[in-house]
Amino acid sequence: MTRRAAALLTALLTALLTALGLLGCGATGEPSQGATGSDSGPTDTAEPGVGAPGIGDPDFPLDGNGGYDVAHYALRIGYAPARRRLDGEATIQARATQALSRFNLDLHGFRVSGVSVDGAAATFSRDGDELSVTPAEPLARGAEFAVKVAYSGTPRPVRGSSNLGTYGFIPTADGAFVTAEPNGAKTWFPGNDHPADKATFDFEITVPAGVTALANGELVSRTPAPGGGTTFTWREAHPMVTYLATATMGRFTLREGRTAGGIRNLAAVDPRFSAALGELYSRSGEITDHWVTVFGPYPFSSTGGVVDDFAAGYALENQTKPMYGGFEPGESIIAHELAHQWFGNSLSIERWEDLWLNEGFATYAEWLWSEHTGGDTAAQRFKTAHARPANDPIWSYPPGDARPDDLFNESIYTRGAMTLHALRREIGDRTFFTLLKTWAAEHRHGSVTTEQFTALAERLSGKRLDPLFDAWLFQPRRPSA
Ligand code: TRP
Ligand code: ZN
């Protein structure tokens, strides 16, 4: 059986189990409304008026949810690092895309103490990471509604399969390191945890005195909390996918200002990395300004970076605030994370299988940065990568079809970048760089697919490019150079 067929089978099985009331149905024994015999896919409801437990990503059948579209999250979080205790109140503004007698949110762990919809108490139940909410009154298709969830407990990060490691809300000695790709937002707030549903965010985070809370977007206020400690209010006014949301907390040294090009810039480092603050601040500013010349206008209100002392060994492109876990970032990785602000963040993927649109582009940006600063050219990087032996794993893993069991395989990064270089050679520098800017402009703050990218490349170049994309993205073998 092909992997695609396996994914389809999983989706069908999920729909069937949902119809039978075996999934997304309350641990409190809420009665199932019975099967309807519908053969709908995972984005449709298996029962009339019931939102699906997944948004319809065949590779991650329970991620996100069906039946509504979130517009805004208002997250009030209190966190006590010493007790590892989080008290949360999430208010989610959404619009029903179908009639809803019940819908789900994604939430991992915690005790939920109350749920309301439009101010009226709702009944709810838990089943794994699915929180099912039954509003007092059913919601009409098209209705805008606000759901409020009160929850508390010790956040538990998730341990992903194979190469995903531990991610989500990761408690540290002085706070928390919050990097949630691909589906760890549910470890700290309830929501529609899939990149296909973007929303704006307000954060109100209360932490003990001396602790700084860093979330996405801009700091609106910083005030003494009535019960002691400090409340940090942040606002991300541009649409954001859930995995890019952060509420990183701890002791931090900050440097704030503007890039030479006038973009707000904030660097924050754990005191253990205070020697890296100046370099992080100036490199982040310099590279952001350079990407504006290559990719077009900066999509958000600020740039910057955060270095925490949690030894993750990796970085994540958290919107406006890329995070580096336990190391001083060099210019290449800064170039990578900042390129993601355009490719991955402003333009986010509709389905995880298209992850190369994030990682291939950000890796190619590393090559472009190297070329720009007089290091190896992109052509040299391409040549070195292409010289990998025929049995190198990147040749058997087609990057256009990222697999859930090995989502961040190196092929997605390196062969994804090679795909862009092969394209650049085929259509020429002029069209290629116009393509990058047009891609970023046409889908600014939107969701994208591989098909949209290949169609745009064909439109701008006037060439038929299927053979190139097919060989580079979809074949399990090394393309000829
Ligand atoms: N997107 C990250 C990068 O390439 C890598 C990554 C994947 C990650 N999953 C993560 C980082 C989880 C932190 C947490 O830059
Ligand atoms: Zn990346």
PDB file of C-alpha atoms in Angstrom, residues 15-16 19-20 34-40 45-48:
ATOM      1  CA  ALA A  15     -14.552   9.457   9.817  1.00  0.00           C
ATOM      2  CA  LEU A  16     -16.047   6.028  10.491  1.00  0.00           C
ATOM      3  CA  ALA A  19     -19.656   8.425  12.984  1.00  0.00           C
ATOM      4  CA  LEU A  20     -19.826   5.515  15.404  1.00  0.00           C
ATOM      5  CA  GLY A  34     -25.768   8.060  16.159  1.00  0.00           C
ATOM      6  CA  ALA A  35     -24.291   7.303  12.790  1.00  0.00           C
ATOM      7  CA  THR A  36     -25.820   8.874   9.749  1.00  0.00           C
ATOM      8  CA  GLY A  37     -24.252   6.549   7.272  1.00  0.00           C
ATOM      9  CA  SER A  38     -22.687   9.515   5.524  1.00  0.00           C
ATOM     10  CA  ASP A  39     -19.501   8.844   3.625  1.00  0.00           C
ATOM     11  CA  SER A  40     -18.077  12.304   4.161  1.00  0.00           C
ATOM     12  CA  THR A  45     -19.121  16.156   9.655  1.00  0.00           C
ATOM     13  CA  ALA A  46     -19.938  12.560  10.182  1.00  0.00           C
ATOM     14  CA  GLU A  47     -23.018  13.636  12.142  1.00  0.00           C
ATOM     15  CA  PRO A  48     -25.151  16.614  11.226  1.00  0.00           C
TER      16      PRO A  48
END
